[in-house]
Amino acid sequence: MNFFKQKKCDPEEVIKYQNSLAELDKIAKMLIKRDLALSDSKEKLTVEKGKVDAVINSLTDGLIMIDQGQRIILINPKAQSILNIEEEKIIGKALSELINFPQIKELYEILTKTAGHCREKQCELILKESVEKIFEMQTTLVVTEAQEIIGTLIILHDVTRERLINKIKSEFITIAAHQLRTPLTGIKWSLEMINTDEITKEEQKEFLDKAYQSNERMIRLVNSLLIVSHLEEGCFVYKFSKIQMEDLIQEIIENFKIQIKNKNIECIFDKPKILLPKIKVDLERIQMALENLIDNAIKYTPQKGKIIISLKESDNKIEVSIKDTGMGISKENQERLFTKFFRSAEALKIETSGSGLGLFIAKNIIEAHKGQIWVESEEGKGSEFHFSLPY
Amino acid sequence: MNNKIKILIIEDDLFLRRLCQKKLEKEGFEVVLAEDGKEGIEQAKKNIPDLILLDIILPNTDGFEVLKILKEETSTKLIPIILLSNLGQKEDIDRGLSLGATDYLIKAHFSPQEIVDKVKETLKK
């Protein structure tokens, strides 16, 4: 109140003072309001950030951002799992410091190699783990509104499955082209040769015989392809019955009698003295698997060779072994032997017309019965195929 | 001594090899046979043919490899080589031609007579 006294209470001054008080009050209110708004937008920002984080974290592609010094400033969980690394160990560190992590080393090498021409482009990152994984790697520069480059965004998209499908497709086309067209060519050429004027009776017979055999080969191939397509649909083993393995093998050997005799092969069936327990299998399928194995043994065993088929029982399993004295299979080819359409160079040398499906089919049949199939072989000496079935 | 034109057929399929041989012999050519890539290369070097019909899917050394080797070798690089294969994807054809094959024929699309015509046409060049 001293103030008023000193100023002697000039009414004009009072009004002026009251006005400025009101002004101050207004400013204070504005400030409070702004403060409220600020904390509100801060909250909003946190919410927004949470949303962005959630989006980044739930991306099914790997996402990494590095700054201009190649330091990792962001890595989402998918990228962590792709690179087999935890965020805490690498965030803020330069890629070059992290090359003792094998997967980051790959990434770093690609980035270094492609720097300059692969920015803003797609590259391929191949990571070799227990299985090879292939990623499409897209790198994009991160640019602010002020046109300042603040880093690079790396997106890793898993294309392993697509690539595998493409490879299988291309392999199929190659095999299909070769295996389907070869017998068809045989038929076509034979028929054309027969249809020309100057051929002898013997030639005519030879060409007709070739056309017939090519056609037989075509029929067998189509059958195998149909079986494979059934296998791949997964509906394969269904008609179970109890069988005596000894009888089935005996019957199959009987069916191959002519081929065995033609090649003067000695075929021994070594069965246990005591009858084995009966086993529950899909008879037709197991017969097919056995036929494929025995057929191969005969095909790849030279004249006057020997085939031993043996049978034993242990650990509630029946094991069948088929041993031949053929050319054997190299270690390298043994690994691929049971895969679809595979034919070993050794086999190609002897028999060019195989479909590469027989062992693939046998393996699938045995495995559908919860059994196992494997091979032991020494090059130049022969091969022994085994399979076991639980009963 | 004969002065017949010599054709080397490198083909692993017994039937097709035989049919091709028959047809070419009927047309008056001398035919030499090889049933895999390795044998094909040996035959080509030992017995320089006037033209080679070469399959692609072959045991031991495949047709592309054979083609490459023969085109690099001084004694064989001038021999016209026609690829005669049942592979027909564009990349196979492009690869064959870029390795120096004179022509690329898909077996199933050509009859023996058409193959002979191609052989004659190539030899005229």
Short mmCIF file of C-alpha atoms in Angstrom, two decimals:
data_model
loop_
_atom_site.label_atom_id
_atom_site.label_comp_id
_atom_site.label_asym_id
_atom_site.label_seq_id
_atom_site.Cartn_x
_atom_site.Cartn_y
_atom_site.Cartn_z
CA MET A 1 0.00 0.00 0.00
CA ASN A 2 3.04 2.16 0.31
CA PHE A 3 3.01 2.42 -3.35
CA PHE A 4 -0.42 4.09 -3.39
CA LYS A 5 0.54 6.35 -0.60
CA GLN A 6 3.64 7.47 -2.32
CA LYS A 7 1.82 8.07 -5.52
CA LYS A 8 -1.06 9.67 -3.72
CA CYS A 9 -3.55 7.45 -5.36
CA ASP A 10 -3.91 9.02 -8.71
CA PRO A 11 -7.10 7.36 -10.02
CA GLU A 12 -5.67 7.24 -13.50
CA GLU A 13 -2.61 5.47 -12.22
CA VAL A 14 -4.84 3.00 -10.40
CA ILE A 15 -6.71 2.16 -13.54
CA LYS A 16 -3.45 1.78 -15.45
CA TYR A 17 -2.11 -0.46 -12.74
CA GLN A 18 -5.28 -2.56 -12.69
CA ASN A 19 -5.03 -2.93 -16.43
CA SER A 20 -1.49 -4.16 -16.27
CA LEU A 21 -2.52 -6.61 -13.55
CA ALA A 22 -5.20 -7.93 -15.87
CA GLU A 23 -2.57 -8.13 -18.58
CA LEU A 24 -0.27 -10.11 -16.31
CA ASP A 25 -3.10 -12.38 -15.36
CA LYS A 26 -3.80 -12.98 -19.03
CA ILE A 27 -0.16 -13.79 -19.69
CA ALA A 28 -0.02 -16.12 -16.69
CA LYS A 29 -3.11 -17.93 -17.90
CA MET A 30 -1.64 -18.20 -21.36
CA LEU A 31 1.56 -19.55 -19.94
CA ILE A 32 -0.30 -22.15 -17.90
CA LYS A 33 -2.32 -23.08 -20.93
CA ARG A 34 0.82 -23.42 -23.02
CA ASP A 35 2.47 -25.47 -20.36
CA LEU A 36 -0.55 -27.75 -20.28
CA ALA A 37 -0.53 -27.97 -24.05
CA LEU A 38 3.17 -28.76 -24.00
CA SER A 39 2.87 -31.60 -21.55
CA ASP A 40 -0.10 -32.79 -23.56
CA SER A 41 1.88 -32.87 -26.79
CA LYS A 42 4.78 -34.47 -24.98
CA GLU A 43 2.40 -37.21 -23.96
CA LYS A 44 1.11 -37.37 -27.51
CA LEU A 45 4.67 -37.63 -28.78
CA THR A 46 5.36 -40.53 -26.42
CA VAL A 47 2.24 -42.25 -27.67
CA GLU A 48 3.24 -41.58 -31.28
CA LYS A 49 6.74 -42.89 -30.67
CA GLY A 50 5.26 -45.96 -29.08
CA LYS A 51 3.20 -46.52 -32.19
CA VAL A 52 6.18 -46.10 -34.53
CA ASP A 53 8.22 -48.45 -32.35
CA ALA A 54 5.44 -50.99 -32.41
CA VAL A 55 5.28 -50.78 -36.21
CA ILE A 56 9.03 -51.14 -36.56
CA ASN A 57 9.12 -54.00 -34.06
CA SER A 58 6.37 -55.94 -35.70
CA LEU A 59 7.75 -55.61 -39.23
CA THR A 60 8.33 -59.02 -40.75
CA ASP A 61 11.34 -57.63 -42.61
CA GLY A 62 14.59 -56.87 -40.86
CA LEU A 63 15.22 -53.14 -40.49
CA ILE A 64 18.50 -51.49 -39.55
CA MET A 65 19.44 -47.84 -39.62
CA ILE A 66 23.03 -46.70 -39.60
CA ASP A 67 24.25 -43.13 -39.35
CA GLN A 68 26.83 -41.47 -41.58
CA GLY A 69 29.61 -43.03 -39.51
CA GLN A 70 28.05 -46.47 -40.14
CA ARG A 71 27.04 -46.72 -36.48
CA ILE A 72 23.94 -48.74 -35.83
CA ILE A 73 21.27 -46.42 -34.48
CA LEU A 74 18.26 -48.65 -34.90
CA ILE A 75 17.71 -52.36 -35.31
CA ASN A 76 14.37 -54.09 -35.08
CA PRO A 77 13.82 -57.54 -33.51
CA LYS A 78 13.55 -59.25 -36.90
CA ALA A 79 16.93 -57.90 -37.99
CA GLN A 80 18.38 -58.99 -34.66
CA SER A 81 17.18 -62.51 -35.24
CA ILE A 82 18.39 -62.50 -38.87
CA LEU A 83 21.84 -61.33 -37.84
CA ASN A 84 21.77 -63.50 -34.74
CA ILE A 85 22.69 -60.63 -32.44
CA GLU A 86 21.20 -58.64 -29.53
CA GLU A 87 20.46 -54.96 -29.75
CA GLU A 88 22.34 -54.05 -26.53
CA LYS A 89 25.57 -55.46 -27.86
CA ILE A 90 25.67 -53.46 -31.05
CA ILE A 91 23.63 -50.28 -30.76
CA GLY A 92 25.76 -47.16 -31.23
CA LYS A 93 28.69 -49.17 -32.53
CA ALA A 94 30.15 -48.90 -36.02
CA LEU A 95 29.72 -51.89 -38.33
CA SER A 96 33.48 -52.10 -38.75
CA GLU A 97 33.84 -52.72 -34.99
CA LEU A 98 31.38 -55.59 -35.18
CA ILE A 99 32.90 -57.78 -37.84
CA ASN A 100 33.62 -60.55 -35.38
CA PHE A 101 29.89 -61.26 -35.58
CA PRO A 102 29.90 -63.39 -38.73
CA GLN A 103 26.52 -62.21 -40.01
CA ILE A 104 27.37 -58.53 -39.52
CA LYS A 105 30.65 -59.14 -41.31
CA GLU A 106 28.69 -60.32 -44.37
CA LEU A 107 26.46 -57.27 -44.20
CA TYR A 108 29.41 -54.95 -43.74
CA GLU A 109 31.26 -56.46 -46.68
CA ILE A 110 28.30 -56.04 -48.99
CA LEU A 111 27.79 -52.45 -47.89
CA THR A 112 31.48 -51.68 -48.43
CA LYS A 113 31.62 -53.49 -51.74
CA THR A 114 28.52 -51.84 -53.09
CA ALA A 115 29.09 -48.41 -51.62
CA GLY A 116 28.66 -45.86 -54.33
CA HIS A 117 26.76 -47.88 -56.87
CA CYS A 118 24.40 -49.96 -54.78
CA ARG A 119 22.99 -47.22 -52.58
CA GLU A 120 19.29 -46.88 -53.12
CA LYS A 121 19.39 -50.25 -54.82
CA GLN A 122 18.83 -53.90 -54.15
CA CYS A 123 21.59 -56.31 -53.34
CA GLU A 124 21.59 -59.86 -52.11
CA LEU A 125 22.77 -60.97 -48.71
CA ILE A 126 23.53 -64.66 -48.33
CA LEU A 127 23.93 -65.94 -44.78
CA LYS A 128 25.31 -69.40 -44.27
CA GLU A 129 23.98 -70.99 -41.12
CA SER A 130 22.85 -74.57 -40.73
CA VAL A 131 20.88 -73.82 -43.88
CA GLU A 132 21.67 -71.11 -46.34
CA LYS A 133 19.41 -68.07 -46.10
CA ILE A 134 19.05 -65.53 -48.86
CA PHE A 135 17.88 -61.96 -48.26
CA GLU A 136 17.06 -59.19 -50.61
CA MET A 137 18.81 -56.18 -49.14
CA GLN A 138 17.40 -52.77 -49.92
CA THR A 139 19.41 -49.74 -48.86
CA THR A 140 17.92 -46.27 -48.86
CA LEU A 141 19.45 -42.98 -47.79
CA VAL A 142 17.54 -41.26 -45.00
CA VAL A 143 17.15 -37.57 -45.88
CA THR A 144 15.58 -34.87 -43.68
CA GLU A 145 13.27 -32.11 -44.94
CA ALA A 146 16.27 -29.84 -44.98
CA GLN A 147 17.92 -32.23 -47.47
CA GLU A 148 20.42 -33.39 -44.88
CA ILE A 149 21.49 -37.03 -45.11
CA ILE A 150 21.35 -38.53 -41.65
CA GLY A 151 21.97 -42.14 -42.38
CA THR A 152 21.08 -45.24 -44.34
CA LEU A 153 18.14 -47.52 -43.88
CA ILE A 154 18.74 -51.20 -44.60
CA ILE A 155 15.80 -53.51 -45.15
CA LEU A 156 16.34 -57.27 -45.21
CA HIS A 157 13.64 -59.32 -46.87
CA ASP A 158 13.86 -63.11 -46.65
CA VAL A 159 13.61 -64.63 -50.13
CA THR A 160 15.02 -68.06 -49.25
CA ARG A 161 11.78 -69.86 -49.94
CA GLU A 162 11.08 -68.07 -53.20
CA ARG A 163 14.58 -68.84 -54.43
CA LEU A 164 14.22 -72.49 -53.47
CA ILE A 165 10.92 -72.75 -55.31
CA ASN A 166 12.50 -71.13 -58.38
CA LYS A 167 15.42 -73.51 -58.25
CA ILE A 168 13.16 -76.55 -57.95
CA LYS A 169 11.05 -75.23 -60.80
CA SER A 170 14.04 -74.71 -63.03
CA GLU A 171 15.45 -78.13 -62.12
CA PHE A 172 12.09 -79.64 -62.91
CA ILE A 173 11.96 -77.94 -66.29
CA THR A 174 15.45 -79.21 -67.12
CA ILE A 175 14.68 -82.75 -66.02
CA ALA A 176 11.22 -82.73 -67.52
CA ALA A 177 12.58 -81.40 -70.80
CA HIS A 178 15.28 -84.03 -70.86
CA GLN A 179 13.43 -87.02 -69.42
CA LEU A 180 10.10 -86.43 -71.15
CA ARG A 181 11.44 -85.29 -74.48
CA THR A 182 14.07 -88.01 -74.84
CA PRO A 183 11.64 -90.94 -75.17
CA LEU A 184 9.31 -88.77 -77.24
CA THR A 185 12.21 -87.99 -79.56
CA GLY A 186 12.93 -91.71 -79.77
CA ILE A 187 9.36 -92.37 -80.86
CA LYS A 188 9.31 -89.48 -83.30
CA TRP A 189 12.63 -90.33 -84.95
CA SER A 190 11.85 -94.06 -85.16
CA LEU A 191 8.52 -93.41 -86.81
CA GLU A 192 10.04 -91.02 -89.29
CA MET A 193 12.78 -93.48 -90.17
CA ILE A 194 10.21 -96.22 -90.75
CA ASN A 195 8.25 -93.88 -92.93
CA THR A 196 11.08 -93.35 -95.43
CA ASP A 197 11.39 -95.45 -98.53
CA GLU A 198 14.77 -97.06 -98.49
CA ILE A 199 14.77 -99.22 -95.41
CA THR A 200 15.32 -102.92 -95.06
CA LYS A 201 13.07 -105.33 -93.21
CA GLU A 202 15.66 -105.61 -90.39
CA GLU A 203 15.89 -101.86 -90.03
CA GLN A 204 12.13 -101.60 -89.94
CA LYS A 205 12.06 -104.09 -87.10
CA GLU A 206 14.83 -102.29 -85.26
CA PHE A 207 13.10 -98.91 -85.50
CA LEU A 208 9.73 -100.30 -84.45
CA ASP A 209 11.36 -101.96 -81.50
CA LYS A 210 12.96 -98.64 -80.54
CA ALA A 211 9.68 -96.79 -80.85
CA TYR A 212 7.99 -99.40 -78.66
CA GLN A 213 10.68 -99.28 -75.99
CA SER A 214 10.70 -95.49 -75.97
CA ASN A 215 6.97 -95.56 -75.43
CA GLU A 216 7.35 -98.03 -72.55
CA ARG A 217 9.89 -95.70 -71.00
CA MET A 218 7.45 -92.82 -71.34
CA ILE A 219 4.71 -94.82 -69.59
CA ARG A 220 7.02 -95.67 -66.68
CA LEU A 221 8.07 -92.07 -66.35
CA VAL A 222 4.51 -90.76 -66.30
CA ASN A 223 3.65 -93.32 -63.61
CA SER A 224 6.59 -92.23 -61.46
CA LEU A 225 5.63 -88.58 -61.87
CA LEU A 226 2.08 -89.32 -60.77
CA ILE A 227 3.35 -91.17 -57.69
CA VAL A 228 5.61 -88.25 -56.82
CA SER A 229 2.74 -85.83 -57.11
CA HIS A 230 0.72 -88.04 -54.72
CA LEU A 231 3.68 -88.08 -52.35
CA GLU A 232 3.90 -84.33 -52.40
CA GLU A 233 0.23 -83.98 -51.59
CA GLY A 234 1.00 -85.99 -48.46
CA CYS A 235 -1.82 -88.48 -48.98
CA PHE A 236 0.19 -91.53 -49.61
CA VAL A 237 0.18 -94.31 -47.05
CA TYR A 238 -3.26 -95.47 -46.16
CA LYS A 239 -4.05 -99.12 -46.85
CA PHE A 240 -2.43 -100.89 -43.93
CA SER A 241 -2.36 -104.65 -43.62
CA LYS A 242 -0.20 -107.19 -41.77
CA ILE A 243 2.31 -108.87 -44.02
CA GLN A 244 5.11 -111.40 -43.82
CA MET A 245 8.20 -109.62 -45.14
CA GLU A 246 9.89 -112.87 -46.23
CA ASP A 247 6.99 -113.70 -48.53
CA LEU A 248 6.92 -110.25 -50.09
CA ILE A 249 10.65 -110.25 -50.86
CA GLN A 250 10.45 -113.79 -52.27
CA GLU A 251 7.63 -112.71 -54.54
CA ILE A 252 9.49 -109.66 -55.82
CA ILE A 253 12.62 -111.71 -56.55
CA GLU A 254 10.37 -114.08 -58.48
CA ASN A 255 9.06 -111.14 -60.54
CA PHE A 256 12.59 -110.07 -61.45
CA LYS A 257 13.65 -113.62 -62.39
CA ILE A 258 14.05 -112.88 -66.10
CA GLN A 259 16.23 -109.78 -65.61
CA ILE A 260 18.39 -111.62 -63.07
CA LYS A 261 18.82 -114.56 -65.42
CA ASN A 262 19.57 -112.34 -68.45
CA LYS A 263 22.51 -110.77 -66.66
CA ASN A 264 23.69 -114.03 -65.11
CA ILE A 265 23.43 -112.43 -61.71
CA GLU A 266 23.63 -114.60 -58.63
CA CYS A 267 20.82 -113.48 -56.35
CA ILE A 268 20.85 -114.69 -52.76
CA PHE A 269 18.01 -114.19 -50.30
CA ASP A 270 19.40 -114.58 -46.82
CA LYS A 271 16.41 -114.84 -44.47
CA PRO A 272 16.46 -115.62 -40.76
CA LYS A 273 15.83 -119.24 -39.72
CA ILE A 274 12.91 -118.30 -37.52
CA LEU A 275 9.95 -116.58 -39.13
CA LEU A 276 9.88 -112.84 -38.41
CA PRO A 277 6.84 -111.27 -36.77
CA LYS A 278 4.28 -109.89 -39.19
CA ILE A 279 4.52 -106.20 -39.87
CA LYS A 280 1.76 -103.68 -40.51
CA VAL A 281 2.44 -101.73 -43.69
CA ASP A 282 0.83 -100.37 -46.82
CA LEU A 283 1.64 -103.44 -48.91
CA GLU A 284 1.43 -101.82 -52.33
CA ARG A 285 3.77 -98.98 -51.31
CA ILE A 286 6.33 -101.12 -49.51
CA GLN A 287 6.37 -103.42 -52.50
CA MET A 288 7.08 -100.42 -54.71
CA ALA A 289 9.95 -99.27 -52.47
CA LEU A 290 11.45 -102.76 -52.48
CA GLU A 291 11.02 -103.10 -56.23
CA ASN A 292 12.80 -99.79 -56.81
CA LEU A 293 15.74 -100.90 -54.66
CA ILE A 294 16.01 -104.38 -56.18
CA ASP A 295 15.53 -103.04 -59.69
CA ASN A 296 18.43 -100.63 -59.12
CA ALA A 297 20.62 -103.42 -57.76
CA ILE A 298 20.00 -105.46 -60.90
CA LYS A 299 20.40 -102.49 -63.23
CA TYR A 300 23.73 -101.38 -61.80
CA THR A 301 25.27 -104.80 -61.19
CA PRO A 302 27.33 -105.99 -64.16
CA GLN A 303 26.98 -109.38 -65.85
CA LYS A 304 27.80 -112.27 -63.52
CA GLY A 305 27.61 -110.00 -60.50
CA LYS A 306 26.01 -110.82 -57.19
CA ILE A 307 23.08 -109.46 -55.22
CA ILE A 308 22.42 -110.38 -51.60
CA ILE A 309 19.11 -109.51 -50.00
CA SER A 310 19.09 -110.04 -46.26
CA LEU A 311 16.59 -109.61 -43.50
CA LYS A 312 17.03 -109.25 -39.77
CA GLU A 313 15.16 -108.19 -36.69
CA SER A 314 16.30 -106.09 -33.76
CA ASP A 315 14.87 -103.47 -31.36
CA ASN A 316 11.32 -104.02 -32.58
CA LYS A 317 12.41 -103.26 -36.10
CA ILE A 318 12.77 -105.27 -39.27
CA GLU A 319 15.79 -104.35 -41.34
CA VAL A 320 16.08 -105.18 -45.02
CA SER A 321 19.43 -104.90 -46.81
CA ILE A 322 20.10 -105.12 -50.52
CA LYS A 323 23.72 -105.46 -51.46
CA ASP A 324 25.03 -105.34 -55.01
CA THR A 325 28.39 -105.60 -56.75
CA GLY A 326 27.81 -102.58 -58.97
CA MET A 327 30.03 -99.54 -59.51
CA GLY A 328 29.27 -97.99 -56.13
CA ILE A 329 28.46 -94.38 -55.34
CA SER A 330 30.94 -91.65 -54.42
CA LYS A 331 30.66 -90.10 -50.93
CA GLU A 332 29.62 -86.80 -52.46
CA ASN A 333 26.80 -88.34 -54.47
CA GLN A 334 25.59 -90.47 -51.55
CA GLU A 335 24.35 -87.31 -49.88
CA ARG A 336 22.16 -86.34 -52.80
CA LEU A 337 21.11 -89.85 -53.73
CA PHE A 338 17.63 -89.75 -52.25
CA THR A 339 16.68 -86.33 -53.59
CA LYS A 340 14.18 -85.86 -56.34
CA PHE A 341 15.46 -86.11 -59.91
CA PHE A 342 19.03 -86.70 -58.81
CA ARG A 343 21.08 -89.05 -60.91
CA SER A 344 24.68 -89.76 -60.09
CA ALA A 345 27.33 -89.53 -62.80
CA GLU A 346 28.16 -93.18 -62.10
CA ALA A 347 24.54 -94.14 -62.74
CA LEU A 348 24.27 -91.99 -65.86
CA LYS A 349 27.23 -93.80 -67.32
CA ILE A 350 25.40 -97.13 -67.11
CA GLU A 351 21.78 -96.21 -67.60
CA THR A 352 20.84 -92.90 -69.18
CA SER A 353 17.09 -93.34 -69.11
CA GLY A 354 16.41 -93.37 -65.38
CA SER A 355 14.03 -90.76 -64.05
CA GLY A 356 15.93 -89.97 -60.87
CA LEU A 357 12.75 -90.68 -58.93
CA GLY A 358 13.09 -94.30 -57.74
CA LEU A 359 15.09 -93.69 -54.57
CA PHE A 360 13.19 -90.50 -53.80
CA ILE A 361 9.97 -92.50 -53.91
CA ALA A 362 11.46 -95.32 -51.80
CA LYS A 363 12.65 -92.89 -49.15
CA ASN A 364 9.29 -91.19 -48.91
CA ILE A 365 7.47 -94.50 -48.58
CA ILE A 366 9.80 -95.78 -45.85
CA GLU A 367 9.64 -92.51 -43.95
CA ALA A 368 5.86 -92.41 -44.19
CA HIS A 369 6.01 -95.74 -42.30
CA LYS A 370 8.23 -94.07 -39.66
CA GLY A 371 11.14 -96.11 -40.91
CA GLN A 372 14.63 -95.17 -42.04
CA ILE A 373 16.55 -95.69 -45.24
CA TRP A 374 20.29 -95.31 -45.83
CA VAL A 375 23.13 -96.42 -48.02
CA GLU A 376 26.66 -97.69 -47.55
CA SER A 377 28.84 -97.80 -50.58
CA GLU A 378 32.37 -97.96 -51.79
CA GLU A 379 33.25 -96.79 -55.27
CA GLY A 380 34.13 -99.62 -57.59
CA LYS A 381 33.01 -102.29 -55.14
CA GLY A 382 29.28 -101.96 -54.78
CA SER A 383 26.49 -100.50 -52.71
CA GLU A 384 24.33 -101.73 -49.88
CA PHE A 385 20.95 -100.13 -49.31
CA HIS A 386 19.22 -100.64 -45.98
CA PHE A 387 15.84 -99.77 -44.63
CA SER A 388 14.25 -100.49 -41.30
CA LEU A 389 10.58 -100.50 -40.38
CA PRO A 390 9.15 -100.53 -36.86
CA TYR A 391 6.46 -103.07 -36.05
CA MET B 1 40.89 -94.28 -97.80
CA ASN B 2 37.57 -92.59 -98.20
CA ASN B 3 36.73 -88.96 -98.68
CA LYS B 4 33.36 -89.01 -97.02
CA ILE B 5 32.38 -86.09 -94.84
CA LYS B 6 32.92 -87.04 -91.21
CA ILE B 7 30.34 -86.26 -88.53
CA LEU B 8 30.97 -86.83 -84.82
CA ILE B 9 27.85 -87.51 -82.74
CA ILE B 10 28.27 -86.96 -79.00
CA GLU B 11 25.07 -88.35 -77.52
CA ASP B 12 24.56 -90.47 -74.43
CA ASP B 13 21.18 -91.93 -75.28
CA LEU B 14 21.79 -95.21 -77.08
CA PHE B 15 18.53 -95.04 -79.09
CA LEU B 16 18.95 -91.52 -80.31
CA ARG B 17 22.61 -92.08 -81.08
CA ARG B 18 21.78 -95.12 -83.16
CA LEU B 19 18.90 -93.43 -85.00
CA CYS B 20 20.99 -90.39 -85.79
CA GLN B 21 23.87 -92.55 -86.96
CA LYS B 22 21.59 -94.59 -89.24
CA LYS B 23 20.11 -91.49 -90.79
CA LEU B 24 23.45 -89.81 -91.43
CA GLU B 25 24.99 -92.98 -92.86
CA LYS B 26 22.06 -93.34 -95.21
CA GLU B 27 22.81 -89.81 -96.40
CA GLY B 28 26.38 -90.82 -97.19
CA PHE B 29 28.24 -89.39 -94.22
CA GLU B 30 30.87 -91.16 -92.20
CA VAL B 31 29.78 -91.25 -88.58
CA VAL B 32 31.94 -91.37 -85.47
CA LEU B 33 30.23 -91.90 -82.12
CA ALA B 34 30.94 -90.83 -78.55
CA GLU B 35 28.66 -91.54 -75.63
CA ASP B 36 29.93 -89.01 -73.12
CA GLY B 37 31.65 -85.66 -73.01
CA LYS B 38 35.11 -86.97 -72.25
CA GLU B 39 35.06 -89.47 -75.08
CA GLY B 40 33.65 -86.78 -77.36
CA ILE B 41 36.59 -84.46 -76.72
CA GLU B 42 39.07 -87.29 -77.31
CA GLN B 43 37.38 -88.30 -80.56
CA ALA B 44 37.24 -84.72 -81.81
CA LYS B 45 40.95 -84.20 -81.22
CA LYS B 46 42.11 -87.56 -82.49
CA ASN B 47 39.91 -87.75 -85.50
CA ILE B 48 39.09 -84.16 -86.54
CA PRO B 49 35.53 -84.33 -87.91
CA ASP B 50 33.93 -81.94 -90.40
CA LEU B 51 31.04 -81.26 -88.04
CA ILE B 52 29.93 -82.20 -84.53
CA LEU B 53 26.44 -82.88 -83.26
CA LEU B 54 26.63 -82.33 -79.53
CA ASP B 55 24.13 -83.19 -76.80
CA ILE B 56 24.12 -81.14 -73.57
CA ILE B 57 23.14 -83.48 -70.74
CA LEU B 58 26.02 -85.92 -70.87
CA PRO B 59 27.82 -88.00 -68.27
CA ASN B 60 31.29 -86.94 -67.11
CA THR B 61 31.69 -83.68 -68.99
CA ASP B 62 28.50 -81.93 -70.07
CA GLY B 63 27.93 -80.48 -73.53
CA PHE B 64 28.58 -76.85 -72.57
CA GLU B 65 31.93 -77.85 -71.12
CA VAL B 66 32.78 -79.90 -74.22
CA LEU B 67 31.87 -76.94 -76.42
CA LYS B 68 34.05 -74.60 -74.38
CA ILE B 69 37.03 -76.94 -74.48
CA LEU B 70 36.75 -77.61 -78.21
CA LYS B 71 36.42 -73.92 -79.01
CA GLU B 72 39.53 -73.11 -76.98
CA GLU B 73 41.65 -75.82 -78.59
CA THR B 74 43.47 -74.69 -81.74
CA SER B 75 43.03 -77.97 -83.58
CA THR B 76 39.27 -78.13 -83.02
CA LYS B 77 38.09 -74.54 -82.74
CA LEU B 78 37.08 -74.24 -86.39
CA ILE B 79 34.87 -77.33 -86.44
CA PRO B 80 31.22 -76.27 -86.68
CA ILE B 81 29.31 -77.60 -83.68
CA ILE B 82 25.53 -77.96 -83.68
CA LEU B 83 23.99 -78.42 -80.26
CA LEU B 84 21.34 -81.09 -80.40
CA SER B 85 19.62 -81.19 -77.05
CA ASN B 86 16.27 -81.56 -75.41
CA LEU B 87 16.88 -78.62 -73.14
CA GLY B 88 15.07 -75.67 -74.56
CA GLN B 89 15.09 -72.86 -72.01
CA LYS B 90 16.20 -69.53 -73.35
CA GLU B 91 19.23 -69.39 -71.07
CA ASP B 92 20.41 -72.79 -72.37
CA ILE B 93 20.15 -71.66 -75.97
CA ASP B 94 21.83 -68.31 -75.27
CA ARG B 95 24.61 -70.00 -73.35
CA GLY B 96 25.22 -72.52 -76.14
CA LEU B 97 25.35 -69.88 -78.86
CA SER B 98 27.55 -67.55 -76.83
CA LEU B 99 30.03 -70.38 -76.33
CA GLY B 100 30.37 -70.61 -80.08
CA ALA B 101 27.85 -73.20 -81.24
CA THR B 102 26.80 -72.73 -84.87
CA ASP B 103 23.21 -73.71 -84.18
CA TYR B 104 20.95 -75.02 -81.46
CA LEU B 105 18.37 -77.67 -82.28
CA ILE B 106 15.81 -79.06 -79.86
CA LYS B 107 15.75 -82.79 -80.58
CA ALA B 108 12.05 -83.32 -80.07
CA HIS B 109 11.27 -80.47 -82.49
CA PHE B 110 13.36 -81.80 -85.36
CA SER B 111 13.04 -84.95 -87.44
CA PRO B 112 16.16 -86.81 -88.59
CA GLN B 113 15.63 -85.40 -92.09
CA GLU B 114 15.53 -81.84 -90.77
CA ILE B 115 18.71 -82.49 -88.81
CA VAL B 116 20.42 -83.74 -91.96
CA ASP B 117 19.23 -80.62 -93.80
CA LYS B 118 20.74 -78.43 -91.06
CA VAL B 119 23.99 -80.38 -91.23
CA LYS B 120 24.21 -79.92 -95.01
CA GLU B 121 23.32 -76.26 -94.76
CA THR B 122 26.02 -75.68 -92.13
CA LEU B 123 28.66 -77.55 -94.14
CA LYS B 124 27.96 -75.38 -97.21
CA LYS B 125 28.85 -72.22 -95.33
#
